[in-house]
Coordinates of N, CA and C and ligand atoms in Angstrom, one line a residue:
M1 N 11.5 1.4 -21.7 CA 11.1 2.2 -21.0 C 10.6 1.9 -19.3
T2 N 12.0 2.1 -18.1 CA 11.7 1.3 -17.3 C 10.5 1.7 -16.4
K3 N 9.8 1.2 -16.2 CA 8.5 1.7 -15.1 C 8.7 1.8 -13.3
T4 N 8.5 3.0 -12.7 CA 8.9 2.7 -11.6 C 7.4 3.1 -10.7
L5 N 7.6 2.5 -9.5 CA 6.7 1.9 -8.9 C 7.2 2.8 -7.4
F6 N 6.5 3.4 -6.6 CA 6.7 3.9 -5.2 C 5.5 3.1 -4.2
I7 N 6.3 2.5 -3.1 CA 5.3 2.0 -2.6 C 5.8 2.2 -0.8
T8 N 4.7 2.7 0.1 CA 4.4 3.1 1.4 C 4.8 1.7 2.2
G9 N 5.2 1.8 3.5 CA 4.9 0.5 4.2 C 6.1 -0.4 3.4
A10 N 7.2 0.2 2.9 CA 7.8 -1.1 2.4 C 9.1 -1.7 2.7
S11 N 9.2 -1.5 4.3 CA 10.5 -1.9 5.3 C 10.1 -3.1 5.4
T12 N 8.9 -3.6 5.2 CA 8.8 -5.2 5.9 C 7.7 -5.9 5.1
G13 N 7.1 -7.2 5.6 CA 5.9 -7.5 5.2 C 5.9 -7.6 3.8
I14 N 4.1 -7.1 3.6 CA 3.8 -7.0 1.9 C 4.9 -6.1 1.0
G15 N 4.6 -4.7 1.9 CA 5.7 -3.9 0.8 C 7.0 -4.1 0.9
A16 N 7.9 -4.9 1.2 CA 9.2 -5.3 1.2 C 9.2 -6.6 -0.1
A17 N 8.3 -7.4 0.0 CA 8.0 -8.3 -0.7 C 7.7 -7.6 -2.4
T18 N 6.3 -6.9 -1.8 CA 6.3 -6.5 -3.3 C 7.6 -5.6 -4.1
A19 N 8.4 -5.0 -3.1 CA 9.7 -4.4 -3.5 C 10.3 -5.3 -4.9
H20 N 10.2 -6.7 -3.9 CA 11.4 -7.5 -4.7 C 10.7 -8.2 -6.1
A21 N 9.3 -8.0 -5.9 CA 8.2 -8.9 -6.8 C 8.5 -8.2 -7.8
A22 N 8.5 -6.5 -8.1 CA 8.6 -5.1 -9.1 C 9.8 -5.0 -9.6
A23 N 10.5 -5.5 -8.6 CA 12.3 -5.2 -8.9 C 12.8 -6.5 -10.0
K24 N 12.2 -7.8 -9.9 CA 12.3 -9.0 -10.6 C 11.5 -8.8 -12.1
A25 N 10.6 -7.9 -12.0 CA 9.7 -7.9 -12.7 C 10.5 -6.8 -13.8
G26 N 11.1 -6.2 -13.1 CA 11.8 -5.1 -14.3 C 11.8 -3.8 -14.0
W27 N 11.2 -3.4 -13.0 CA 10.7 -2.4 -12.4 C 11.5 -1.2 -11.4
N28 N 11.6 -0.4 -11.4 CA 12.4 0.5 -10.6 C 11.0 0.9 -9.7
V29 N 12.2 0.8 -8.1 CA 11.2 0.9 -7.0 C 11.9 2.0 -6.3
A30 N 10.6 2.5 -5.8 CA 10.9 3.5 -4.4 C 10.6 3.3 -3.5
L31 N 11.0 3.2 -2.4 CA 10.9 2.3 -0.8 C 10.7 3.1 0.2
F32 N 9.7 3.4 0.7 CA 9.1 4.2 1.9 C 8.5 3.9 3.2
A33 N 9.2 4.3 4.1 CA 8.7 3.8 5.6 C 9.6 4.6 6.5
R34 N 9.4 4.6 7.3 CA 10.3 5.2 8.7 C 11.2 4.4 9.0
S35 N 11.5 3.3 8.9 CA 12.4 2.7 9.4 C 14.0 2.8 8.3
R36 N 14.5 3.9 8.1 CA 15.7 4.2 7.3 C 16.4 2.6 7.3
D37 N 16.9 2.5 8.8 CA 17.9 1.0 8.1 C 17.1 -0.4 7.5
K38 N 16.1 -0.7 7.5 CA 15.5 -1.4 7.0 C 15.2 -1.2 5.5
L39 N 14.8 0.1 5.2 CA 14.8 0.4 3.8 C 16.6 0.2 2.9
D40 N 17.5 0.9 3.8 CA 18.8 0.8 3.4 C 19.4 -0.6 2.9
A41 N 19.0 -1.4 3.8 CA 19.6 -3.0 3.5 C 18.6 -3.2 2.5
L42 N 17.1 -3.3 2.3 CA 16.8 -3.9 1.1 C 16.8 -3.5 0.0
A43 N 17.3 -1.8 0.1 CA 17.8 -0.9 -1.6 C 18.9 -2.1 -1.7
A44 N 20.0 -2.2 -1.0 CA 21.2 -2.2 -1.1 C 21.2 -4.5 -1.6
E45 N 19.7 -4.9 -1.3 CA 19.7 -6.2 -2.1 C 19.3 -6.3 -3.0
I46 N 18.3 -5.1 -3.6 CA 17.8 -5.1 -4.8 C 18.9 -4.2 -5.5
G47 N 19.6 -3.6 -5.4 CA 20.4 -2.7 -6.1 C 20.1 -1.4 -6.5
D48 N 20.9 -1.2 -7.9 CA 20.4 0.1 -8.7 C 18.7 0.3 -8.9
Q49 N 18.2 -0.8 -8.8 CA 16.7 -0.4 -9.0 C 15.8 0.2 -8.2
A50 N 16.5 0.3 -6.9 CA 15.8 1.0 -5.3 C 16.1 1.9 -5.4
L51 N 15.5 2.7 -4.6 CA 15.7 4.0 -3.8 C 14.7 4.1 -2.3
A52 N 15.9 3.9 -1.5 CA 15.1 4.5 -0.5 C 15.1 5.8 0.3
L53 N 13.8 6.0 0.3 CA 13.0 7.5 0.5 C 12.1 6.9 2.6
P54 N 13.4 7.3 3.3 CA 12.6 7.1 5.0 C 12.0 8.5 5.1
G55 N 10.7 7.8 5.4 CA 9.6 9.1 5.9 C 8.6 8.6 6.7
D56 N 7.5 9.8 7.1 CA 6.5 9.4 8.2 C 5.4 9.2 6.7
A57 N 4.2 8.1 6.7 CA 3.4 8.0 5.8 C 2.4 9.4 6.6
T58 N 1.8 9.5 7.5 CA 0.8 10.3 8.2 C 1.1 11.9 8.2
S59 N 2.4 12.0 7.0 CA 3.2 13.3 6.8 C 2.6 13.8 5.4
Y60 N 1.8 14.9 4.8 CA 1.4 14.8 3.0 C 3.0 15.4 2.7
D61 N 3.9 16.0 3.8 CA 5.2 16.8 2.6 C 6.2 15.7 2.7
D62 N 6.3 14.6 3.6 CA 6.6 13.7 3.7 C 6.9 12.8 2.1
Q63 N 5.5 12.8 2.2 CA 5.2 11.5 0.8 C 5.5 12.3 -0.6
A64 N 5.1 13.8 -0.5 CA 5.3 14.3 -2.0 C 6.4 14.7 -2.0
Q65 N 7.4 14.9 -1.1 CA 9.2 15.0 -1.3 C 9.6 13.6 -1.5
A66 N 8.9 12.6 -1.2 CA 9.4 11.5 -1.5 C 9.2 11.2 -3.3
M67 N 7.9 11.6 -3.4 CA 7.6 11.1 -4.6 C 8.5 12.0 -5.7
Q68 N 8.6 13.4 -5.0 CA 9.4 14.1 -6.3 C 10.9 13.2 -6.4
K69 N 11.3 13.2 -5.2 CA 12.6 12.4 -5.5 C 12.8 11.4 -6.3
T70 N 12.1 10.7 -6.2 CA 11.6 9.2 -6.7 C 11.5 9.5 -8.4
V71 N 10.7 10.8 -8.8 CA 10.9 11.5 -9.8 C 12.2 11.6 -10.4
D72 N 12.7 12.3 -9.5 CA 14.1 13.5 -9.7 C 15.3 12.3 -10.0
H73 N 15.3 10.7 -9.5 CA 15.9 10.0 -9.4 C 15.7 9.0 -11.0
F74 N 14.2 8.8 -10.8 CA 14.4 7.5 -11.8 C 13.5 8.2 -13.2
G75 N 12.8 9.5 -13.2 CA 12.7 9.7 -14.3 C 11.2 10.1 -14.6
R76 N 10.5 8.9 -13.9 CA 9.3 9.1 -13.8 C 8.6 8.2 -12.7
L77 N 7.3 8.6 -12.6 CA 6.2 7.6 -12.0 C 4.7 6.7 -12.3
D78 N 4.8 5.7 -12.3 CA 3.7 5.1 -13.1 C 3.1 4.3 -12.3
A79 N 3.2 4.1 -10.9 CA 2.3 3.5 -10.1 C 2.8 3.7 -8.9
A80 N 1.7 3.9 -8.0 CA 2.1 4.1 -6.4 C 1.2 3.0 -5.7
F81 N 1.8 2.3 -4.3 CA 1.1 1.6 -3.6 C 1.1 1.7 -2.4
A82 N 0.1 2.0 -1.9 CA -0.7 2.8 -0.6 C -0.9 1.5 0.2
N83 N 0.2 0.9 1.2 CA 0.2 0.1 1.5 C 0.5 0.1 3.4
A84 N 1.0 1.2 3.6 CA 1.3 1.0 4.9 C 0.0 1.4 6.1
G85 N 0.2 0.4 7.3 CA -0.8 0.5 7.6 C -0.8 0.0 9.0
R86 N -1.4 -0.1 9.8 CA -1.1 -0.9 11.1 C -2.6 -1.6 11.9
G87 N -1.9 -2.0 12.7 CA -3.4 -2.4 13.5 C -4.1 -1.6 15.0
L88 N -4.4 -2.2 16.4 CA -4.7 -1.8 17.3 C -4.2 -2.7 18.4
D89 N -3.5 -2.4 19.5 CA -3.9 -3.3 20.9 C -4.8 -3.6 21.2
T90 N -6.0 -2.4 21.6 CA -7.2 -2.8 22.3 C -8.2 -2.7 21.1
P91 N -8.7 -3.8 20.9 CA -10.2 -3.7 19.9 C -11.2 -3.6 20.8
G92 N -12.0 -2.9 20.0 CA -13.5 -2.7 20.1 C -13.5 -1.2 21.0
T93 N -14.7 -0.9 20.9 CA -15.5 0.6 21.1 C -15.2 0.9 22.8
E94 N -15.7 -0.2 22.9 CA -16.0 -0.2 24.3 C -14.9 0.3 25.2
A95 N -13.6 -0.7 25.1 CA -12.5 -0.8 25.8 C -11.8 0.4 24.8
G96 N -11.7 0.3 23.9 CA -10.5 1.2 23.3 C -10.4 2.3 23.5
D97 N -9.4 2.6 22.9 CA -8.5 3.7 23.1 C -8.2 4.9 22.3
P98 N -9.1 6.4 22.2 CA -9.4 7.3 21.5 C -8.0 7.7 20.7
E99 N -7.1 7.8 21.6 CA -5.6 8.0 20.9 C -5.3 7.2 20.2
E100 N -5.3 6.0 20.5 CA -4.6 4.4 19.6 C -5.3 4.5 18.1
W101 N -7.0 5.2 18.5 CA -7.7 5.3 16.9 C -7.4 6.4 16.1
R102 N -7.0 7.6 17.0 CA -6.5 8.5 16.1 C -5.4 8.5 15.4
S103 N -4.0 7.7 15.9 CA -3.0 7.4 15.2 C -3.4 6.3 14.4
L104 N -4.2 5.6 14.2 CA -4.6 4.7 12.8 C -5.5 5.2 11.9
V105 N -6.1 6.3 12.5 CA -7.0 6.8 11.1 C -5.8 7.6 10.4
D106 N -4.6 8.6 11.2 CA -3.7 8.9 10.8 C -3.2 8.2 9.8
L107 N -2.8 7.0 9.7 CA -1.8 6.0 8.7 C -3.0 5.5 8.0
N108 N -4.0 4.5 8.4 CA -4.7 3.8 7.3 C -5.7 4.4 6.6
I109 N -5.7 6.1 7.1 CA -7.1 6.4 6.2 C -6.3 7.9 5.6
M110 N -5.3 8.6 6.8 CA -5.0 9.8 6.2 C -3.9 9.7 5.0
G111 N -2.7 8.8 6.2 CA -1.6 8.4 5.1 C -2.1 7.7 3.8
L112 N -3.0 7.1 3.7 CA -3.2 6.3 2.2 C -3.7 7.4 1.3
L113 N -4.8 8.7 1.8 CA -5.1 9.5 0.9 C -4.0 10.7 0.5
Y114 N -2.7 10.9 1.2 CA -1.7 11.7 1.1 C -0.9 11.0 0.0
T115 N -1.1 9.5 -0.1 CA -0.2 9.0 -0.8 C -0.8 9.3 -2.1
A116 N -2.2 8.8 -2.7 CA -3.0 9.1 -3.8 C -3.0 10.4 -4.1
K117 N -2.8 11.4 -3.5 CA -3.1 12.9 -4.2 C -1.2 13.1 -4.2
A118 N -1.0 13.1 -3.5 CA 0.5 13.2 -3.9 C 1.3 12.6 -5.2
A119 N 0.7 10.8 -5.5 CA 1.3 10.7 -6.8 C 0.6 10.7 -8.2
I120 N -1.3 11.6 -7.9 CA -2.2 11.4 -9.3 C -1.0 12.6 -10.3
P121 N -0.3 13.8 -9.6 CA 0.0 14.5 -10.7 C 1.0 13.9 -11.9
H122 N 1.9 12.9 -10.6 CA 3.3 11.8 -11.3 C 2.7 11.4 -12.3
L123 N 1.6 10.6 -12.3 CA 1.0 9.1 -12.9 C 0.2 10.0 -14.1
K124 N -0.8 11.0 -13.9 CA -1.5 11.5 -15.0 C -1.1 11.3 -16.3
P125 N 0.1 11.8 -16.7 CA 0.9 11.7 -18.1 C 1.2 10.5 -18.6
H126 N 1.3 9.4 -17.7 CA 1.6 8.1 -18.2 C 0.2 6.9 -17.7
K127 N -0.3 7.7 -17.6 CA -2.1 7.2 -17.3 C -1.6 5.5 -16.5
G128 N -1.4 6.1 -15.4 CA -0.2 5.6 -14.4 C -1.6 4.6 -13.3
S129 N -1.2 3.8 -12.4 CA -2.0 2.8 -11.3 C -1.8 3.1 -10.3
I130 N -2.7 2.7 -9.0 CA -2.6 3.3 -7.9 C -3.2 1.9 -7.2
V131 N -2.3 1.0 -6.4 CA -3.0 0.5 -5.9 C -3.0 0.5 -4.3
L132 N -4.4 0.2 -3.6 CA -4.3 0.5 -2.1 C -4.2 -1.1 -1.5
T133 N -4.2 -0.8 -0.4 CA -3.9 -2.1 0.5 C -5.6 -2.3 1.7
G134 N -6.5 -3.0 1.0 CA -7.2 -2.9 2.1 C -7.6 -4.0 2.8
S135 N -8.3 -5.0 3.0 CA -8.3 -6.1 3.7 C -9.3 -6.9 3.7
A136 N -9.3 -8.5 4.2 CA -10.7 -8.9 4.3 C -11.6 -8.5 5.4
A137 N -10.6 -7.6 5.8 CA -11.4 -7.1 7.1 C -12.7 -5.7 6.8
G138 N -12.1 -5.4 5.4 CA -12.6 -4.6 4.7 C -14.2 -4.8 3.9
R139 N -13.8 -6.4 4.2 CA -15.4 -6.2 3.0 C -16.5 -7.4 3.9
R140 N -16.0 -7.4 5.4 CA -17.1 -8.2 6.2 C -17.2 -7.6 7.5
H141 N -18.3 -8.0 8.2 CA -18.1 -7.2 9.4 C -17.6 -8.2 10.5
L142 N -16.8 -7.3 11.4 CA -15.8 -8.1 12.5 C -16.2 -7.5 13.6
K143 N -16.4 -8.6 14.5 CA -17.4 -7.3 16.1 C -15.7 -6.9 16.8
G144 N -16.6 -5.3 16.8 CA -15.8 -4.5 17.5 C -14.7 -3.7 16.3
S145 N -14.6 -4.2 15.7 CA -13.2 -4.2 14.8 C -13.1 -2.8 14.1
I146 N -12.5 -1.7 14.7 CA -12.2 0.1 14.0 C -11.3 -0.5 13.4
Y147 N -10.2 -1.4 13.3 CA -9.2 -2.1 12.3 C -9.7 -1.9 11.1
G148 N -10.6 -2.7 11.1 CA -11.6 -3.5 10.2 C -12.1 -2.3 9.3
A149 N -12.7 -1.4 10.2 CA -13.3 0.0 9.7 C -13.0 0.9 9.0
S150 N -11.4 1.1 9.4 CA -10.6 1.6 8.2 C -10.3 1.1 7.1
K151 N -10.5 -0.2 7.2 CA -10.3 -0.9 5.4 C -11.9 -0.8 4.5
W152 N -12.9 -0.8 5.7 CA -14.2 -0.3 4.9 C -13.9 0.6 4.3
F153 N -13.3 1.7 4.8 CA -12.8 3.2 3.8 C -12.2 3.1 2.7
V154 N -10.9 1.8 3.0 CA -10.0 1.7 1.8 C -10.9 1.1 0.9
H155 N -11.7 0.0 1.3 CA -12.5 -0.2 0.3 C -13.5 0.8 -0.8
G156 N -14.3 1.2 0.0 CA -14.8 2.3 -0.7 C -14.6 3.6 -1.3
Y157 N -13.4 3.7 -0.8 CA -12.7 5.2 -1.2 C -11.6 4.2 -2.9
A158 N -11.4 2.9 -2.6 CA -10.9 2.9 -3.7 C -11.6 3.0 -5.2
G159 N -13.1 2.4 -4.9 CA -14.0 2.7 -5.8 C -14.4 3.6 -6.2
N160 N -14.5 4.6 -5.5 CA -14.5 6.1 -5.8 C -13.4 6.5 -6.5
L161 N -11.8 6.2 -6.4 CA -10.7 6.8 -6.6 C -10.7 6.5 -8.3
A162 N -11.0 4.9 -8.2 CA -11.0 4.2 -9.6 C -12.0 4.8 -10.8
E163 N -13.1 5.6 -10.5 CA -14.0 6.7 -11.2 C -13.4 7.8 -11.4
E164 N -12.5 8.6 -10.1 CA -11.7 9.3 -10.5 C -10.5 9.9 -11.6
M165 N -10.1 8.5 -11.6 CA -8.7 8.1 -12.1 C -9.1 7.5 -13.6
R166 N -10.1 7.0 -14.0 CA -10.7 6.6 -15.1 C -11.0 7.8 -16.0
E167 N -11.2 9.3 -15.6 CA -11.7 10.2 -16.5 C -10.0 10.3 -17.4
W168 N -8.8 10.3 -17.3 CA -7.6 10.6 -17.9 C -6.8 9.1 -17.9
G169 N -7.4 7.9 -17.8 CA -7.3 6.9 -18.6 C -6.1 5.8 -17.4
G170 N -6.7 6.5 -16.1 CA -5.8 5.7 -14.9 C -6.8 4.6 -14.2
R171 N -5.6 3.5 -13.5 CA -6.2 2.9 -12.8 C -6.4 2.5 -11.3
C172 N -7.0 2.7 -10.2 CA -7.2 2.0 -9.4 C -7.5 0.6 -8.9
T173 N -6.7 0.0 -7.8 CA -7.3 -1.3 -7.5 C -7.3 -1.8 -6.2
V174 N -7.8 -2.2 -5.5 CA -7.9 -2.6 -4.0 C -7.3 -4.3 -3.9
I175 N -6.4 -4.2 -2.8 CA -5.9 -5.9 -2.5 C -6.8 -5.9 -1.4
A176 N -6.9 -7.2 -1.1 CA -7.8 -7.5 -0.1 C -7.3 -8.9 0.5
P177 N -6.5 -8.7 1.1 CA -5.7 -10.2 1.4 C -6.5 -10.7 3.3
G178 N -6.6 -12.2 3.3 CA -6.7 -12.6 4.7 C -5.5 -12.5 5.0
M179 N -5.6 -13.3 6.1 CA -4.5 -13.5 7.0 C -3.1 -13.8 6.2
V180 N -1.7 -12.4 6.7 CA -0.6 -12.8 6.0 C 0.3 -12.4 6.7
D181 N 1.3 -13.7 6.9 CA 2.4 -13.8 7.7 C 3.4 -12.9 7.8
T182 N 3.1 -11.8 8.5 CA 4.1 -10.5 8.8 C 4.1 -10.1 9.3
P183 N 5.4 -9.0 10.2 CA 5.6 -8.6 11.2 C 4.3 -7.8 11.8
F184 N 2.9 -7.3 11.3 CA 2.1 -7.1 11.1 C 1.4 -8.0 12.7
F185 N 1.3 -9.1 12.6 CA 1.1 -9.8 13.8 C 2.7 -10.3 14.6
S186 N 2.4 -10.4 15.9 CA 3.7 -10.5 17.5 C 3.9 -12.0 17.1
E187 N 3.0 -13.0 16.7 CA 3.9 -14.3 16.0 C 3.3 -14.8 14.9
A188 N 4.5 -15.8 14.6 CA 4.1 -16.4 13.2 C 3.4 -16.9 12.9
K189 N 2.7 -16.3 11.3 CA 1.5 -17.3 11.2 C 1.6 -18.6 9.8
P190 N 2.5 -19.2 10.0 CA 3.5 -20.1 9.3 C 2.4 -20.7 8.0
D191 N 0.7 -21.0 8.5 CA 0.2 -22.1 8.0 C -1.3 -20.3 6.8
K192 N -0.4 -19.3 7.0 CA -1.4 -18.2 6.0 C -0.5 -18.0 5.1
L193 N -1.3 -17.1 4.4 CA -0.4 -16.5 3.0 C 0.8 -16.1 3.7
K194 N 1.5 -16.0 2.3 CA 3.0 -15.2 2.6 C 2.9 -14.3 1.6
P195 N 3.9 -13.0 2.4 CA 3.6 -11.4 1.7 C 3.9 -11.8 0.0
E196 N 4.6 -12.7 -0.2 CA 4.9 -13.0 -1.6 C 3.5 -13.0 -2.7
D197 N 2.7 -14.0 -2.1 CA 1.5 -14.0 -2.5 C 0.6 -13.2 -2.6
V198 N 1.0 -11.8 -2.1 CA 0.1 -10.5 -2.1 C 0.9 -9.5 -3.1
A199 N 2.4 -9.7 -3.0 CA 3.0 -9.3 -4.2 C 2.6 -9.7 -5.6
D200 N 2.1 -10.9 -5.4 CA 2.0 -11.2 -7.0 C 0.7 -10.7 -7.5
A201 N -0.3 -10.7 -6.4 CA -1.3 -9.9 -6.8 C -1.4 -8.6 -6.8
V202 N -0.5 -7.5 -6.6 CA -0.6 -6.2 -7.3 C 0.3 -6.4 -8.6
M203 N 1.2 -7.1 -8.7 CA 1.8 -7.2 -9.8 C 0.6 -7.7 -10.7
H204 N 0.4 -8.3 -10.8 CA -0.7 -8.7 -11.7 C -1.5 -7.3 -12.1
A205 N -2.3 -6.7 -11.1 CA -3.4 -5.8 -11.1 C -2.2 -4.4 -12.1
L206 N -1.0 -4.6 -11.8 CA 0.1 -3.8 -12.4 C 0.2 -3.9 -13.7
Q207 N 0.4 -4.5 -14.2 CA 0.8 -5.6 -15.1 C -0.3 -5.5 -16.0
A208 N -1.4 -6.0 -15.5 CA -2.6 -6.3 -16.7 C -2.6 -5.1 -17.5
D209 N -3.5 -5.7 -19.1 CA -3.4 -5.1 -20.6 C -3.9 -3.6 -19.6
P210 N -3.3 -2.5 -20.7 CA -3.6 -1.3 -20.2 C -5.3 -1.3 -20.4
R211 N -6.7 -2.1 -21.1 CA -7.6 -2.0 -21.4 C -8.5 -2.3 -20.1
N212 N -7.5 -3.3 -19.1 CA -8.1 -3.8 -18.7 C -7.9 -3.2 -16.9
T213 N -8.8 -3.0 -16.1 CA -8.9 -1.9 -14.7 C -8.9 -3.6 -14.0
V214 N -8.5 -3.9 -13.1 CA -8.5 -4.6 -12.1 C -8.9 -4.3 -11.0
L215 N -10.2 -4.1 -10.4 CA -11.0 -3.3 -9.5 C -10.5 -3.6 -8.3
E216 N -10.8 -5.2 -8.1 CA -10.3 -5.9 -6.5 C -9.6 -6.9 -6.8
I217 N -8.6 -7.3 -6.4 CA -8.1 -8.7 -5.7 C -8.6 -9.1 -3.9
H218 N -9.0 -10.2 -3.9 CA -9.7 -10.8 -3.0 C -8.7 -11.9 -2.4
L219 N -7.7 -12.0 -1.7 CA -6.9 -13.5 -1.6 C -7.3 -14.0 0.1
F220 N -7.6 -15.4 0.0 CA -7.6 -15.8 1.1 C -6.7 -17.1 1.5
P221 N -6.1 -17.5 2.9 CA -5.9 -18.9 3.0 C -6.5 -20.0 2.8
T222 N -5.8 -20.7 2.2 CA -6.9 -21.8 1.8 C -7.5 -22.3 2.9
N223 N -6.8 -22.8 4.2 CA -6.9 -23.2 5.4 C -8.2 -22.4 6.2
Ligands
NAP301 N1 -0.7 -9.2 7.8 C1 -2.1 -9.5 7.1 O1 -2.7 -10.2 7.6 C2 -2.6 -7.9 6.7 C3 -4.3 -8.7 6.2 C4 -4.8 -7.4 5.4 C5 -4.2 -6.5 5.3 N2 -3.1 -6.0 5.8 C6 -2.5 -4.8 5.6 O2 -0.8 -4.9 4.8 C7 -0.6 -3.6 4.6 C8 1.0 -3.9 5.1 O3 0.5 -4.5 6.0 P1 2.2 -6.1 6.4 O4 1.4 -7.3 7.2 O5 3.2 -6.0 5.3 O6 2.5 -5.4 8.2 P2 4.3 -5.1 8.2 O7 5.2 -5.7 7.9 O8 3.7 -4.3 9.9 O9 4.2 -3.8 7.4 C9 3.9 -2.3 8.1 C10 4.6 -1.6 6.9 O10 3.7 -0.3 7.7 C11 4.9 0.8 7.8 N3 4.5 1.8 8.6 C12 3.9 1.9 9.7 N4 4.0 2.9 10.1 C13 4.1 4.0 9.3 C14 4.1 5.3 9.0 N5 3.8 5.7 10.0 N6 4.8 6.1 7.9 C15 5.5 5.0 7.1 N7 5.5 3.7 7.2 C16 4.5 3.0 8.4 C17 6.3 0.2 8.3 O11 7.6 0.3 8.4 P3 8.2 1.8 9.2 O12 7.5 0.7 10.9 O13 9.5 1.2 9.0 O14 7.7 2.8 9.4 C18 6.0 -1.3 7.3 O15 6.9 -0.8 6.5 C19 -1.2 -2.7 6.1 O16 -1.7 -1.7 5.2 C20 -1.8 -3.9 6.8 O17 -3.1 -3.3 7.3 C21 -2.3 -6.6 6.3

């Protein structure tokens, strides 16, 4: 039985690398992000194992409809990767922009909750998994980081969701990367983690024996 993974933020960076890794491991992948052109190109590279589903993660309806299309197309959903996220142009509380905070909360917190809520009814029959992209910034205090605080939410929620999913044999993992060389940053970070490193961690959690819930993977560039 071919398993299916739904990925938010699949158009670039960690999400796109995870799509490649999962397809290589034999999974079908449903690719969700706003950039239709990038999703179509990625789906064409991967082939029949991929389905491009353009949508906005800050809309519960967009995510719920995309998951239903995933199940209609591939027949089932075994895992969801809530990975879409953004940073802030203006850091700190004193200098920060409340409207920018709202956009961040809508995506990094509400969008992630929507992924989990929309996925659970499909995952439950297969004792499926949810993986959340947290961050090293969600494990330690960084001066004025509201982005980091949104990832503290992800880490706190991940443990609580793991407890909720355990009741029906489901598993939840939070992945906490340090700096990764992705379009998240405007300049390249060639000596930091590659998105493929994070994809490996996601696949480790998803492919662990069902008796084993991998609660958290924290990975960091060696330098
Ligand atoms: N790079 C790092 O150092 C690092 C470290 C720790 C954690 N993270 C986290 O890793 C996750 C992925 O980031 P990345 O580094 O891979 O950066 P990225 O390449 O910028 O990826 C962000 C993804 O989120 C999607 N996205 C943004 N807004 C969206 C929306 N409203 N609806 C749907 N999709 C949306 C983007 O696609 P569209 O623009 O096409 O929608 C893109 O696919 C984020 O949660 C980030 O906070 C990154």
